[in-house]
Amino acid sequence: MPKITINGQGYDVPAGKTVLQVCLEQGIKIPYFCYHHKLSIAGNCRMCLVEVVGRPKLEISCNCPVQEGMEIKTDSPVVLEARKSVLEFILINHPLDCPICDQAGECKLQDQYFDHSAVPYRFREQKVQKPKAVPLGPLVVLDDERCILCTRCVRFCDEVPKAHEIALSERGDRSTIVTYGTEGMKNAYSLNTVDICPVGALTSRDFRFGKRVWFLSKTPSLCTGCSTGCNVWLDQERGVAYRYRPRENNDVNECWMCDEGRLTYKYINAPDRVVTPFARSPENRQWTRASWDTVLAQLRTILAQVSVAERAVVLSAQCSNEENFAWTRLVRETWAGARLFATRREYPNPSEDQILRHCDKNPNARALSEFGIHERYAGGARVLFVLDALTPEEIAAVQQTRPACVVLLTTNWGVHPDAVRWRPLTNVDAVIEQGGAADRLDTLKTDTLEAPTPDPYPWADFVLPLATVAEQCGTFVNVKGRVQRFERAMPSQAEARPAWAVAQHVATLEGRPLPWEDAAAILAAIGETVPSFQGITWEQVGEFGTLLNGTAVRQCVSA
């Protein structure tokens, strides 16, 4: 373990690390642009210069391995002056249009300028003009004159998806990012280049100029696009979700996520959200809006007319552990003799690869297996409660056996493109076109108060509004057995409620309420009941999740 000195302070540091890595670990601030801890080292921005005593020139710390006895200065006058010069050089051709740049508020160049330069602009010659708004692919747009040639995007495409789709062309101030061939950047992880771009050169076509980032609030959440369970930040303002960004978790997704999963947030804002209860009119079988009190009163009457053996609940791999477990407890203890079934969303030709995309597009299928619920509904119930949705085969079973009452708890009517939780990005234009979230708050308050036509759920008698993953907290179990938390980012739209709260209401109808007040209490109950969850608590799951008991630790992205 080498002994080195940084700014007069001695450190014992691990061998094989670079000066920049050691400084960052010790909380010593060194500015940089091209370095990224998950990519190879390029050393081309020259911003991380440090002074190594005894060497004739300044060294780039990102590519300088620590050695025994090394004496490093990160804040000497010559280092500080060199940083100012590098920043001045980078800004020679960089447009000074920060107020209209989409990266404003998240720009590393702007931050470094204020921290390490803040000198007046001296360049009086004509800047090199480069193209603006150049599409590099269906989802990524290049503003060429903002690019500082750090090559993070090039290295990402080469090293993570191994797509080799973009490169740095030409030399000097004519250097530019180009794509190979005519198809552009079409790899399934292209939007990660926008995340790691330190300036506003690469922007997301979906989020581009959609919102000033300082108005957004971020909440730790989970992607529901597949069973990988990528950790994300959900950015929202006033109850409107604007984007998912990957949240670093080295046990799941490192700091990446796929483009398909990134765009699944759109169902939260979809104009066809179910935000109020609906019931069939007894006169004409049309949907009519109803209050929760009215619906629950009708359900009390219906439940009183059937035995518990004639009741059934279909749990969903789209719902959280807490939602599924609340209904499981209701059936097994309050309705002893009723039946439980499991369903999941199924899509033709689902995407899959060896990086993050999994062919199972349900975020919580593993938990239903742990609960011991595998059977698919094939008929036989007189009163049927359904969480989320049914497959075509299950709908056929309902229509053939005709239960006396079917209650559907769901987030969307399923008639709007945004309601699709996962879709292959074969029609990107359609996906992006539905993505304008700026006016969705008013839309949610008006357009969703009537049932759509034609009737998307002719087999149901009640449709109850289910809260999305953004409107409640809870846990999922990903395909590798990791229990992970998602937090509530915004209030529920109108009258939407978590499925576990609806289970509480239904249990109360017969005078035997469930004993929990929140998701954390339900997770504790799961830990007392399900062997693989034993001992797992809300606090233990924490920020990065915990494995189910008996689950082997496996790597994800790098495996």
PDB file of N, CA and C in Angstrom, residues 293-307 311 382-383 405 462 509-510:
ATOM      1  N   ASP A 293     -67.347   5.808  -1.491  1.00  0.00           N
ATOM      2  CA  ASP A 293     -68.370   5.354  -0.542  1.00  0.00           C
ATOM      3  C   ASP A 293     -69.470   4.574  -1.249  1.00  0.00           C
ATOM      4  N   THR A 294     -69.890   5.063  -2.419  1.00  0.00           N
ATOM      5  CA  THR A 294     -70.949   4.372  -3.161  1.00  0.00           C
ATOM      6  C   THR A 294     -70.476   2.984  -3.604  1.00  0.00           C
ATOM      7  N   VAL A 295     -69.257   2.920  -4.149  1.00  0.00           N
ATOM      8  CA  VAL A 295     -68.735   1.630  -4.617  1.00  0.00           C
ATOM      9  C   VAL A 295     -68.604   0.649  -3.463  1.00  0.00           C
ATOM     10  N   LEU A 296     -68.057   1.109  -2.346  1.00  0.00           N
ATOM     11  CA  LEU A 296     -67.862   0.208  -1.207  1.00  0.00           C
ATOM     12  C   LEU A 296     -69.201  -0.262  -0.643  1.00  0.00           C
ATOM     13  N   ALA A 297     -70.212   0.601  -0.663  1.00  0.00           N
ATOM     14  CA  ALA A 297     -71.534   0.188  -0.185  1.00  0.00           C
ATOM     15  C   ALA A 297     -72.102  -0.905  -1.090  1.00  0.00           C
ATOM     16  N   GLN A 298     -71.920  -0.751  -2.393  1.00  0.00           N
ATOM     17  CA  GLN A 298     -72.404  -1.782  -3.318  1.00  0.00           C
ATOM     18  C   GLN A 298     -71.638  -3.092  -3.125  1.00  0.00           C
ATOM     19  N   LEU A 299     -70.334  -2.995  -2.911  1.00  0.00           N
ATOM     20  CA  LEU A 299     -69.542  -4.210  -2.699  1.00  0.00           C
ATOM     21  C   LEU A 299     -69.952  -4.914  -1.410  1.00  0.00           C
ATOM     22  N   ARG A 300     -70.314  -4.148  -0.378  1.00  0.00           N
ATOM     23  CA  ARG A 300     -70.769  -4.774   0.869  1.00  0.00           C
ATOM     24  C   ARG A 300     -72.002  -5.634   0.612  1.00  0.00           C
ATOM     25  N   THR A 301     -72.914  -5.102  -0.173  1.00  0.00           N
ATOM     26  CA  THR A 301     -74.135  -5.851  -0.492  1.00  0.00           C
ATOM     27  C   THR A 301     -73.807  -7.098  -1.308  1.00  0.00           C
ATOM     28  N   ILE A 302     -72.924  -6.949  -2.285  1.00  0.00           N
ATOM     29  CA  ILE A 302     -72.574  -8.089  -3.147  1.00  0.00           C
ATOM     30  C   ILE A 302     -71.863  -9.176  -2.355  1.00  0.00           C
ATOM     31  N   LEU A 303     -70.916  -8.783  -1.506  1.00  0.00           N
ATOM     32  CA  LEU A 303     -70.171  -9.777  -0.730  1.00  0.00           C
ATOM     33  C   LEU A 303     -71.083 -10.517   0.250  1.00  0.00           C
ATOM     34  N   ALA A 304     -72.095  -9.840   0.729  1.00  0.00           N
ATOM     35  CA  ALA A 304     -73.019 -10.483   1.677  1.00  0.00           C
ATOM     36  C   ALA A 304     -73.837 -11.579   1.014  1.00  0.00           C
ATOM     37  N   GLN A 305     -73.893 -11.565  -0.322  1.00  0.00           N
ATOM     38  CA  GLN A 305     -74.726 -12.544  -1.036  1.00  0.00           C
ATOM     39  C   GLN A 305     -73.948 -13.755  -1.518  1.00  0.00           C
ATOM     40  N   VAL A 306     -72.622 -13.762  -1.312  1.00  0.00           N
ATOM     41  CA  VAL A 306     -71.820 -14.904  -1.763  1.00  0.00           C
ATOM     42  C   VAL A 306     -70.994 -15.423  -0.603  1.00  0.00           C
ATOM     43  N   SER A 307     -70.708 -16.718  -0.657  1.00  0.00           N
ATOM     44  CA  SER A 307     -69.844 -17.307   0.371  1.00  0.00           C
ATOM     45  C   SER A 307     -68.389 -16.990   0.051  1.00  0.00           C
ATOM     46  N   ARG A 311     -65.440 -16.480  -3.796  1.00  0.00           N
ATOM     47  CA  ARG A 311     -64.674 -15.270  -4.063  1.00  0.00           C
ATOM     48  C   ARG A 311     -63.259 -15.644  -4.544  1.00  0.00           C
ATOM     49  N   ARG A 382     -67.584 -16.315  -8.308  1.00  0.00           N
ATOM     50  CA  ARG A 382     -68.774 -15.470  -8.509  1.00  0.00           C
ATOM     51  C   ARG A 382     -68.429 -14.002  -8.287  1.00  0.00           C
ATOM     52  N   VAL A 383     -67.494 -13.726  -7.380  1.00  0.00           N
ATOM     53  CA  VAL A 383     -66.995 -12.356  -7.180  1.00  0.00           C
ATOM     54  C   VAL A 383     -65.483 -12.386  -7.376  1.00  0.00           C
ATOM     55  N   CYS A 405     -69.854 -10.596 -10.342  1.00  0.00           N
ATOM     56  CA  CYS A 405     -69.246  -9.265 -10.186  1.00  0.00           C
ATOM     57  C   CYS A 405     -67.728  -9.364 -10.388  1.00  0.00           C
ATOM     58  N   PHE A 462     -66.847  -3.030 -12.001  1.00  0.00           N
ATOM     59  CA  PHE A 462     -66.315  -1.844 -11.326  1.00  0.00           C
ATOM     60  C   PHE A 462     -64.871  -1.637 -11.818  1.00  0.00           C
ATOM     61  N   LEU A 509     -65.304  -3.775   5.281  1.00  0.00           N
ATOM     62  CA  LEU A 509     -66.724  -3.932   4.976  1.00  0.00           C
ATOM     63  C   LEU A 509     -67.356  -5.038   5.813  1.00  0.00           C
ATOM     64  N   GLU A 510     -66.555  -6.061   6.143  1.00  0.00           N
ATOM     65  CA  GLU A 510     -67.091  -7.179   6.915  1.00  0.00           C
ATOM     66  C   GLU A 510     -66.596  -7.160   8.354  1.00  0.00           C
TER      67      GLU A 510
END
